[in-house]
Tab-separated table of C-alpha atoms in Angstrom:
chain	number	residue	atom	x	y	z
A	8	MET	CA	3.392	11.699	-6.297
A	9	LYS	CA	2.106	8.877	-8.739
A	10	LEU	CA	5.420	7.338	-9.406
A	11	GLY	CA	4.027	3.868	-11.333
A	12	ILE	CA	6.022	0.590	-11.898
A	13	GLY	CA	9.962	-0.108	-11.555
A	14	ILE	CA	12.810	-1.343	-12.256
A	15	GLY	CA	16.585	-0.995	-10.968
A	16	TRP	CA	18.886	0.640	-13.069
A	17	ARG	CA	22.341	-1.041	-13.307
A	18	PRO	CA	25.009	-0.870	-15.554
A	19	GLU	CA	24.790	-3.969	-16.784
A	20	ILE	CA	21.416	-4.481	-17.678
A	21	ALA	CA	20.932	-0.736	-18.959
A	22	ASP	CA	19.651	-2.412	-23.123
A	23	GLU	CA	17.211	-4.528	-21.681
A	24	VAL	CA	15.615	-1.845	-18.844
A	25	GLU	CA	15.795	0.958	-22.079
A	26	ALA	CA	14.203	-2.119	-23.994
A	27	LEU	CA	12.489	-3.533	-20.704
A	28	PRO	CA	7.892	-2.700	-22.148
A	29	GLY	CA	5.277	-0.147	-19.174
A	30	ILE	CA	8.099	1.281	-17.647
A	31	ASP	CA	7.476	3.945	-15.910
A	32	TRP	CA	10.647	5.184	-13.220
A	33	VAL	CA	13.749	3.686	-12.600
A	34	GLU	CA	15.910	3.867	-9.264
A	35	ALA	CA	19.724	4.136	-9.987
A	36	VAL	CA	22.478	3.878	-6.844
A	37	ALA	CA	23.383	7.580	-5.739
A	38	GLU	CA	26.663	6.493	-5.453
A	39	ASN	CA	27.033	4.868	-8.095
A	40	LEU	CA	26.773	8.647	-10.568
A	41	CYS	CA	28.847	10.610	-11.554
A	42	ALA	CA	28.288	14.769	-10.514
A	43	ASP	CA	28.362	16.116	-13.689
A	44	HIS	CA	27.336	13.962	-16.174
A	45	LEU	CA	24.949	11.214	-16.222
A	46	PRO	CA	25.245	7.240	-19.207
A	47	ALA	CA	23.901	7.585	-21.222
A	48	SER	CA	21.249	5.384	-21.246
A	49	LEU	CA	19.770	6.978	-18.036
A	50	THR	CA	19.963	10.273	-20.800
A	51	ARG	CA	18.431	8.531	-22.785
A	52	LEU	CA	15.200	7.450	-20.422
A	53	ARG	CA	15.074	10.351	-18.936
A	54	GLU	CA	14.657	12.155	-22.862
A	55	ARG	CA	11.970	9.309	-22.338
A	56	GLY	CA	10.214	11.155	-19.611
A	57	VAL	CA	11.254	8.249	-17.763
A	58	THR	CA	11.871	9.478	-13.859
A	59	VAL	CA	14.905	8.597	-11.839
A	60	VAL	CA	15.054	8.090	-8.101
A	61	PRO	CA	19.277	7.990	-6.623
A	62	HIS	CA	18.887	5.057	-4.029
A	63	GLY	CA	22.035	6.270	-1.209
A	64	VAL	CA	23.591	3.381	0.549
A	65	SER	CA	26.293	4.600	2.107
A	66	LEU	CA	24.375	7.618	4.488
A	67	GLY	CA	24.505	5.456	7.817
A	68	LEU	CA	21.576	8.215	9.371
A	69	GLY	CA	21.526	5.054	11.622
A	70	GLY	CA	24.789	5.449	12.612
A	71	ALA	CA	25.885	7.192	15.941
A	72	GLU	CA	27.844	10.153	14.274
A	73	ARG	CA	25.926	13.162	12.718
A	74	PRO	CA	25.922	12.797	8.828
A	75	ASP	CA	28.794	13.408	6.970
A	76	PRO	CA	28.216	16.732	4.804
A	77	GLY	CA	29.668	15.385	1.225
A	78	ARG	CA	28.204	13.101	1.671
A	79	LEU	CA	24.956	14.162	1.659
A	80	THR	CA	26.335	17.183	-0.567
A	81	ALA	CA	26.911	14.861	-3.580
A	82	LEU	CA	23.811	12.884	-2.564
A	83	ALA	CA	22.361	15.914	-3.009
A	84	GLU	CA	24.612	16.738	-6.054
A	85	ARG	CA	23.359	13.378	-7.820
A	86	ALA	CA	19.454	14.899	-6.681
A	87	ALA	CA	19.582	18.226	-8.814
A	88	LEU	CA	21.433	15.857	-11.535
A	89	LEU	CA	18.631	14.155	-11.905
A	90	GLY	CA	16.767	15.814	-12.209
A	91	ALA	CA	14.924	13.448	-8.772
A	92	PRO	CA	11.422	14.906	-7.079
A	93	LEU	CA	12.698	12.879	-4.175
A	94	VAL	CA	16.463	10.835	-2.824
A	95	THR	CA	16.044	7.922	-0.598
A	96	GLU	CA	17.917	5.448	1.744
A	97	HIS	CA	18.256	3.322	4.691
A	98	ILE	CA	17.689	2.959	7.979
A	99	ALA	CA	20.743	1.128	8.710
A	100	PHE	CA	24.508	1.642	9.902
A	101	VAL	CA	27.292	1.420	7.812
A	102	ARG	CA	30.273	2.451	10.221
A	103	ALA	CA	31.579	2.526	13.083
A	104	GLY	CA	34.345	3.972	15.577
A	105	GLY	CA	36.092	6.799	15.592
A	106	PRO	CA	35.641	9.064	18.629
A	107	ARG	CA	33.400	9.073	20.222
A	108	THR	CA	34.770	4.993	21.177
A	109	ALA	CA	38.253	5.440	20.821
A	110	SER	CA	39.159	2.892	17.887
A	111	PRO	CA	39.064	2.477	14.178
A	112	VAL	CA	36.813	3.265	11.918
A	113	LEU	CA	35.050	-0.126	9.912
A	114	GLU	CA	33.227	-0.483	7.206
A	115	ALA	CA	30.603	-2.121	6.998
A	116	GLY	CA	30.234	-2.745	3.126
A	117	HIS	CA	26.215	-3.900	4.057
A	118	LEU	CA	23.663	-1.756	5.594
A	119	LEU	CA	23.303	-3.065	8.730
A	120	PRO	CA	20.141	-3.004	11.278
A	121	VAL	CA	20.185	0.097	14.071
A	122	PRO	CA	18.504	-1.055	17.439
A	123	ARG	CA	14.991	-0.229	17.875
A	124	THR	CA	15.535	1.557	21.556
A	125	TRP	CA	14.529	4.776	22.095
A	126	ALA	CA	17.689	6.363	22.742
A	127	ALA	CA	18.893	5.109	18.436
A	128	LEU	CA	15.430	6.155	18.051
A	129	ASP	CA	16.376	9.834	19.658
A	130	VAL	CA	20.125	9.758	17.274
A	131	LEU	CA	18.110	8.371	14.234
A	132	CYS	CA	16.075	11.594	14.433
A	133	GLU	CA	18.498	13.712	14.405
A	134	ASN	CA	20.627	12.256	11.511
A	135	VAL	CA	17.152	12.446	9.059
A	136	ARG	CA	16.621	15.884	10.619
A	137	ILE	CA	20.526	16.863	9.171
A	138	ALA	CA	19.775	15.389	6.413
A	139	GLN	CA	16.272	16.722	5.817
A	140	ASP	CA	17.780	19.769	5.547
A	141	SER	CA	20.519	19.602	3.545
A	142	LEU	CA	18.420	17.518	0.384
A	143	PRO	CA	16.633	18.959	-2.181
A	144	VAL	CA	13.974	17.031	-2.442
A	145	PRO	CA	12.041	14.888	0.333
A	146	LEU	CA	14.081	12.241	1.484
A	147	ALA	CA	12.169	8.712	2.328
A	148	LEU	CA	13.861	5.832	4.419
A	149	GLU	CA	14.595	1.599	3.477
A	150	ASN	CA	13.432	-0.481	5.619
A	151	ILE	CA	16.763	-3.082	5.381
A	152	ALA	CA	16.771	-6.874	6.087
A	153	ALA	CA	18.561	-8.391	8.476
A	154	LEU	CA	20.231	-11.796	9.836
A	155	ILE	CA	20.256	-10.574	13.321
A	156	CYS	CA	17.828	-9.447	16.573
A	157	TRP	CA	19.059	-6.560	19.112
A	158	PRO	CA	19.018	-7.673	22.247
A	159	ASP	CA	16.567	-5.350	24.766
A	160	GLU	CA	14.730	-4.338	21.385
A	161	GLU	CA	11.889	-1.775	22.932
A	162	LEU	CA	10.170	-0.848	19.682
A	163	THR	CA	8.670	-3.302	17.486
A	164	GLU	CA	9.152	-2.236	13.284
A	165	GLY	CA	6.410	-1.099	12.930
A	166	GLN	CA	6.174	0.756	15.998
A	167	PHE	CA	9.984	2.141	15.239
A	168	LEU	CA	9.068	3.318	11.887
A	169	ALA	CA	5.628	5.283	12.694
A	170	GLU	CA	6.945	6.889	15.742
A	171	LEU	CA	10.416	7.516	13.392
A	172	VAL	CA	7.464	9.575	10.547
A	173	GLU	CA	5.852	11.221	13.818
A	174	ARG	CA	9.098	12.396	14.284
A	175	THR	CA	10.480	13.873	11.372
A	176	GLY	CA	7.637	14.220	8.173
A	177	VAL	CA	9.856	11.995	6.541
A	178	GLY	CA	8.369	9.499	3.405
A	179	LEU	CA	9.193	5.776	3.742
A	180	LEU	CA	10.573	3.702	1.055
A	181	ILE	CA	9.009	-0.359	2.475
A	182	ASP	CA	10.809	-3.302	0.761
A	183	VAL	CA	8.020	-6.125	1.423
A	184	ALA	CA	11.608	-8.769	0.408
A	185	ASN	CA	12.895	-7.501	3.465
A	186	LEU	CA	9.775	-8.076	5.345
A	187	HIS	CA	9.842	-11.396	4.472
A	188	THR	CA	13.569	-11.450	5.316
A	189	ASN	CA	13.534	-10.976	8.723
A	190	HIS	CA	9.773	-13.133	9.346
A	191	VAL	CA	12.150	-16.199	8.439
A	192	ASN	CA	15.234	-15.114	10.183
A	193	ARG	CA	14.186	-13.105	12.760
A	194	GLY	CA	10.252	-14.733	13.436
A	195	GLU	CA	8.627	-11.156	13.084
A	196	ASP	CA	4.487	-11.120	11.448
A	197	PRO	CA	4.706	-8.505	7.966
A	198	ALA	CA	1.298	-8.135	8.781
A	199	THR	CA	1.258	-7.326	12.707
A	200	ALA	CA	4.312	-4.780	10.911
A	201	LEU	CA	2.096	-3.415	8.188
A	202	ASP	CA	-0.997	-2.769	10.223
A	203	GLU	CA	1.926	-0.410	12.860
A	204	LEU	CA	3.260	1.414	9.694
A	205	PRO	CA	1.648	4.906	9.101
A	206	VAL	CA	0.997	3.962	5.245
A	207	GLU	CA	0.061	7.174	4.140
A	208	ALA	CA	3.809	7.940	4.359
A	209	ILE	CA	4.313	5.133	1.749
A	210	ALA	CA	6.961	7.016	-0.862
A	211	TYR	CA	7.407	3.937	-3.417
A	212	VAL	CA	7.514	-0.246	-2.576
A	213	HIS	CA	10.649	-2.410	-3.377
A	214	VAL	CA	10.239	-5.722	-4.169
A	215	ALA	CA	13.038	-7.470	-4.881
A	216	GLY	CA	14.158	-12.077	-4.730
A	217	GLY	CA	16.107	-14.658	-2.684
A	218	VAL	CA	17.451	-17.755	-0.751
A	219	GLU	CA	16.919	-19.952	2.444
A	220	LYS	CA	20.130	-21.166	3.162
A	221	ASP	CA	20.100	-23.208	6.594
A	222	GLY	CA	17.057	-22.001	7.928
A	223	VAL	CA	18.685	-18.337	6.721
A	224	TRP	CA	17.133	-15.879	4.362
A	225	HIS	CA	19.779	-14.724	2.296
A	226	ASP	CA	18.385	-10.739	0.589
A	227	THR	CA	20.500	-11.712	-2.102
A	228	HIS	CA	19.334	-9.550	-5.065
A	229	ALA	CA	20.464	-12.632	-7.818
A	230	HIS	CA	17.333	-14.632	-7.451
A	231	PRO	CA	14.063	-14.347	-8.683
A	232	VAL	CA	10.999	-13.246	-6.770
A	233	THR	CA	9.359	-15.624	-4.507
A	234	ALA	CA	5.591	-16.110	-3.545
A	235	PRO	CA	6.121	-16.061	0.231
A	236	VAL	CA	7.675	-11.619	-1.477
A	237	LEU	CA	4.416	-11.113	-3.499
A	238	ASP	CA	2.432	-11.868	-0.917
A	239	VAL	CA	3.711	-9.163	1.217
A	240	LEU	CA	2.581	-7.650	-1.152
A	241	ALA	CA	-0.331	-8.424	-1.462
A	242	GLU	CA	-0.731	-7.914	2.373
A	243	LEU	CA	0.853	-4.319	1.913
A	244	ARG	CA	-1.763	-3.857	-1.078
A	245	SER	CA	-4.578	-4.858	0.341
A	246	ARG	CA	-3.929	-1.982	3.229
A	247	VAL	CA	-2.592	1.536	0.811
A	248	SER	CA	-2.771	1.514	-2.976
A	249	PRO	CA	1.529	2.604	-2.642
A	250	PRO	CA	2.712	5.471	-5.249
A	251	GLY	CA	4.707	2.944	-6.731
A	252	VAL	CA	6.559	-0.276	-6.957
A	253	LEU	CA	10.134	-1.142	-8.443
A	254	LEU	CA	11.498	-4.378	-8.301
A	255	GLU	CA	15.521	-4.766	-7.882
A	256	ARG	CA	17.815	-6.919	-9.281
A	257	ASP	CA	20.811	-6.257	-8.542
A	258	ASP	CA	23.473	-9.577	-9.804
A	259	ASP	CA	23.389	-12.952	-12.206
A	260	PHE	CA	21.176	-10.830	-14.488
A	261	PRO	CA	18.339	-12.699	-15.701
A	262	PRO	CA	17.587	-12.547	-19.405
A	263	ALA	CA	14.541	-9.826	-20.848
A	264	ALA	CA	12.415	-11.490	-20.405
A	265	GLU	CA	12.362	-12.894	-17.037
A	266	LEU	CA	12.499	-9.200	-15.429
A	267	ALA	CA	9.249	-9.229	-17.789
A	268	GLY	CA	7.981	-11.487	-16.342
A	269	GLU	CA	8.599	-10.740	-12.622
A	270	LEU	CA	6.546	-6.679	-13.851
A	271	ASP	CA	4.083	-8.868	-14.618
A	272	ALA	CA	3.323	-11.145	-11.691
A	273	ILE	CA	3.839	-7.666	-9.092
A	274	ARG	CA	1.302	-5.896	-11.000
A	275	ALA	CA	-1.182	-8.676	-11.061
A	276	THR	CA	-0.153	-8.798	-7.701
A	277	LEU	CA	-1.239	-5.325	-7.988
A	278	ASP	CA	-4.559	-5.500	-9.560
A	279	ALA	CA	-5.370	-8.541	-7.574
A	280	GLY	CA	-5.200	-6.640	-4.458
A	281	ARG	CA	-7.168	-4.250	-5.059
A	282	ALA	CA	-10.440	-6.821	-6.108
A	283	GLY	CA	-9.916	-8.315	-2.926
A	284	ALA	CA	-10.666	-6.617	0.547
A	285	ALA	CA	-11.237	-3.441	0.905
A	286	PRO	CA	-8.333	-0.714	1.650
A	287	ARG	CA	-7.972	-1.266	5.730
A	288	SER	CA	-7.659	2.633	7.140
A	289	THR	CA	-4.350	4.866	6.552
A	290	GLU	CA	-4.815	6.914	10.171
A	291	PRO	CA	-1.546	6.526	11.364
A	292	PRO	CA	-1.451	4.325	14.195
A	293	THR	CA	-1.636	4.485	16.955
A	294	ALA	CA	1.496	2.730	19.008
A	295	GLN	CA	1.469	1.009	22.189
A	296	ALA	CA	5.258	1.292	22.298
A	297	PRO	CA	6.151	1.703	26.501
A	298	ALA	CA	7.671	5.066	27.411
A	299	PRO	CA	11.132	5.427	27.347
A	300	ALA	CA	13.311	4.458	29.978
A	301	PRO	CA	14.569	6.781	31.696
A	302	LEU	CA	18.246	7.661	31.678
A	303	PRO	CA	19.783	6.995	35.763
A	304	ALA	CA	20.488	9.728	37.389
A	305	SER	CA	24.199	9.327	37.750
A	306	GLY	CA	24.700	8.996	34.185
A	307	PRO	CA	24.645	11.962	31.330
A	308	ALA	CA	22.058	12.978	30.023
A	309	GLY	CA	22.687	14.767	27.002
A	310	PRO	CA	22.129	14.389	22.955
A	311	ASP	CA	26.410	13.486	23.118
A	312	ALA	CA	25.900	10.861	25.231
A	313	VAL	CA	23.063	9.125	23.440
A	314	ARG	CA	25.183	9.143	20.677
A	315	ASP	CA	28.144	7.810	23.030
A	316	ARG	CA	26.329	4.463	24.100
A	317	VAL	CA	24.935	3.869	21.028
A	318	ALA	CA	28.105	4.520	18.800
A	319	VAL	CA	29.869	1.366	21.578
A	320	ALA	CA	27.361	-0.374	21.306
A	321	GLN	CA	27.994	-0.411	17.445
A	322	ALA	CA	31.949	-0.431	17.141
A	323	SER	CA	31.060	-3.695	19.867
A	324	LEU	CA	29.422	-5.155	16.565
A	325	LEU	CA	30.805	-4.090	14.672
A	326	SER	CA	33.833	-5.107	15.543
A	327	ALA	CA	32.660	-8.814	15.832
A	328	LEU	CA	31.032	-9.307	12.386
A	329	VAL	CA	34.165	-7.687	10.737
A	330	ALA	CA	37.559	-7.327	13.786
A	331	GLY	CA	37.465	-11.210	14.942
A	332	ALA	CA	36.369	-9.059	18.221
A	333	PRO	CA	34.908	-10.870	20.866
A	334	VAL	CA	30.531	-11.240	20.515
A	335	PRO	CA	28.767	-8.973	22.031
A	336	GLU	CA	26.806	-9.579	25.050
A	337	GLY	CA	22.835	-10.978	24.850
A	338	PHE	CA	23.597	-11.681	19.856
A	339	ASP	CA	22.966	-15.019	18.472
A	340	HIS	CA	26.922	-16.317	18.223
A	341	HIS	CA	25.374	-18.479	15.235
A	342	ARG	CA	23.960	-15.946	13.654
A	343	LEU	CA	27.183	-13.369	13.790
A	344	GLY	CA	28.899	-15.868	12.503
A	345	VAL	CA	26.694	-16.146	9.185
A	346	GLN	CA	26.677	-12.716	8.890
A	347	SER	CA	30.334	-11.861	8.937
A	348	ARG	CA	31.577	-15.082	6.688
A	349	ALA	CA	27.560	-13.425	4.259
A	350	LEU	CA	30.058	-9.714	4.706
A	351	ALA	CA	33.330	-11.640	3.487
A	352	ALA	CA	31.851	-12.938	0.615
A	353	LYS	CA	29.819	-9.728	-0.285
A	354	ARG	CA	33.683	-8.526	-0.142
A	355	ALA	CA	34.951	-10.682	-2.363
A	356	ASP	CA	31.995	-9.981	-4.887
A	357	VAL	CA	32.294	-5.965	-4.741
A	358	VAL	CA	36.076	-6.164	-4.762
A	359	ALA	CA	35.881	-8.472	-7.947
A	360	LYS	CA	33.298	-6.502	-10.337
A	361	VAL	CA	35.144	-2.819	-8.117
A	362	ALA	CA	38.667	-4.011	-10.006
A	363	PRO	CA	37.781	-7.093	-12.056
A	364	GLU	CA	41.996	-7.380	-13.474
A	365	LEU	CA	41.803	-8.649	-9.581
A	366	PRO	CA	40.170	-11.786	-10.497
A	367	GLU	CA	41.529	-12.159	-13.507
A	368	ILE	CA	45.120	-12.133	-12.323
A	369	LEU	CA	44.657	-15.378	-9.271
A	370	GLY	CA	42.627	-16.810	-11.156
A	371	PRO	CA	40.364	-19.954	-8.808
A	372	ASP	CA	43.650	-18.266	-6.169
A	373	TYR	CA	41.382	-14.587	-6.119
A	374	ARG	CA	38.633	-16.070	-3.583
A	375	ASP	CA	40.705	-18.066	-1.063
A	376	ALA	CA	43.056	-15.415	-1.296
A	377	PHE	CA	40.521	-11.900	-0.476
A	378	LEU	CA	38.432	-13.911	2.432
A	379	ALA	CA	41.533	-14.802	3.858
A	380	TYR	CA	42.815	-11.227	4.322
A	381	ALA	CA	39.424	-10.150	4.548
A	382	LYS	CA	39.404	-12.198	7.935
A	383	ALA	CA	42.119	-10.188	9.384
A	384	ARG	CA	41.953	-6.799	7.685
A	385	PRO	CA	38.672	-5.774	8.498
A	386	MET	CA	37.207	-2.755	5.582
A	387	SER	CA	38.164	1.456	6.640
A	388	ASP	CA	37.161	2.787	3.101
A	389	GLY	CA	35.317	1.532	0.835
A	390	TYR	CA	35.686	-1.325	-1.983
A	391	ARG	CA	38.231	0.452	-4.315
A	392	ARG	CA	40.458	1.136	-1.396
A	393	ASP	CA	39.058	-2.078	-0.469
A	394	ALA	CA	40.714	-3.601	-3.384
A	395	LEU	CA	43.983	-1.482	-3.160
A	396	ASP	CA	45.556	-3.142	-0.130
A	397	PHE	CA	44.582	-6.865	-0.613
A	398	ALA	CA	47.120	-5.884	-3.569
A	399	GLU	CA	49.579	-4.489	-1.435
A	400	GLN	CA	49.306	-7.152	1.002
A	401	LEU	CA	49.908	-9.840	-1.143
A	402	LEU	CA	53.205	-8.097	-3.229
A	403	VAL	CA	54.427	-7.445	0.561
A	404	ALA	CA	54.050	-11.043	0.416
A	405	GLY	CA	55.281	-12.073	-2.689
A	406	ARG	CA	52.769	-12.898	-3.697
A	407	PRO	CA	51.620	-14.193	-6.377
A	408	ALA	CA	53.789	-17.291	-7.065
A	409	ASP	CA	54.448	-16.517	-10.509
A	410	ASN	CA	56.238	-14.103	-11.163
A	411	ALA	CA	53.485	-12.849	-14.371
A	412	ALA	CA	51.461	-12.587	-12.861
A	413	ARG	CA	53.229	-10.539	-9.521
A	414	ARG	CA	54.064	-8.196	-12.380
A	415	ARG	CA	50.538	-8.066	-14.339
A	416	LEU	CA	49.742	-7.416	-10.164
A	417	THR	CA	53.030	-5.106	-9.156
A	418	TYR	CA	51.976	-3.145	-13.080
A	419	TRP	CA	47.912	-2.658	-11.766
A	420	TRP	CA	48.739	-1.109	-8.094
A	421	GLN	CA	52.155	1.275	-9.356
A	422	ASP	CA	48.353	2.545	-11.858
A	423	ARG	CA	45.754	2.867	-9.663
A	424	ALA	CA	47.616	3.545	-5.604
A	425	ALA	CA	50.470	6.887	-5.830
A	426	PRO	CA	50.205	9.155	-4.261
A	427	ARG	CA	50.285	6.388	-0.590
A	428	PRO	CA	51.137	7.908	2.450
A	429	PRO	CA	54.638	8.366	3.482
A	430	ARG	CA	53.967	5.072	6.570
A	431	ARG	CA	53.141	2.608	3.537
A	432	THR	CA	55.148	3.740	0.055
A	433	PRO	CA	58.637	2.465	0.896
A	434	ARG	CA	57.987	-0.449	2.141
A	435	LEU	CA	55.216	-1.193	-1.080
A	436	ALA	CA	57.927	0.339	-3.825
A	437	ARG	CA	60.936	-1.521	-2.107
A	438	ALA	CA	58.049	-5.064	-2.653
A	439	ALA	CA	57.712	-3.606	-6.634
A	440	ARG	CA	61.113	-3.498	-6.802
A	441	SER	CA	61.464	-6.572	-6.035
A	442	VAL	CA	59.818	-8.281	-8.095
A	443	LEU	CA	60.056	-6.070	-11.336
A	444	ALA	CA	64.376	-7.032	-10.385
A	445	GLY	CA	62.442	-9.885	-11.697
A	446	ARG	CA	61.707	-10.073	-14.675
């Protein structure tokens, strides 16, 4: 299906997106849409004939557990509500722990890379097939950006993607900004990845901005698109004409004129690529990957045993990133520290968005207070619960010190928290009564 040139729809720039010229389609984060009605802006866009594609961020198809049926149902409902021609998700894991590891479930609040191993590929492929069977339209998966490398990987990114497509028939959403990110952070050549992956499976392409700090590229989606990212887009265009290309922006939104300028740069890059090098063959590449390593004769070889091994590895990594556990063997300690701080900072930023009253009540103390909370309290159930748990911890500790601010925080928590698990309600009720008594 030909999509054309698009932009990521976000509530903060809804008016600007509607007014931008030459927009053929938009992409909306699936989890930010209600199941039974659309924002008025998306309704107007659809009435104009603009295609809307739901883009999921929470399935965690690269995780050790099989996809959650409720999340799959929710994604299918958004696809049906939008009349979408396809849905997209990520090749990533977003949570770990649970019964397979006899440990609490931890949420990353972010997309984390799966190890490029045959075992992780087996798990991913089964999860993808489950998702495909549950969705009413085709599925395409996005390559992600990463700050860290798994030790002892067995395939390159291109080989991993090629094998995934071969086994499942899934489409690819290729993010050229993520290819650039992995070039800076992991030394991976984008051209090599493009040579190895099956470009004929590309459903569409993402282009986004980022920033380099201390030799690490952060895929922020909050900065302008850089020339090196457009260079990767040109590399891709020299191999294939992608059905669609979309500009992503998630924060620090610029004026509409700057968004239009970035879209013009994308169009110019695609046009130059069309007029430049002749397109390369789009026949599926022959992956030069090693054969799957045999399992030890004494070890279990069933699918659940493979999932168990992947579960332990992912839980160990996520525990190091968000719960202060030791760094697993083979990982770069410095890079894990960078990733850990980035995850905590993202939690603070997202909680400030989903609960804007918190930074308003706490003022300049919000960020330091939240980062201290995040260091001791891993996220276990999404950002809205994270906001409530953060407020609860402050109130139980008798904070904030200002009585008026503490009363406001108490009312805010009471308005959103009930009902609570019995084991925690009495503690908070006592704290709330104490605060209100001091009015």
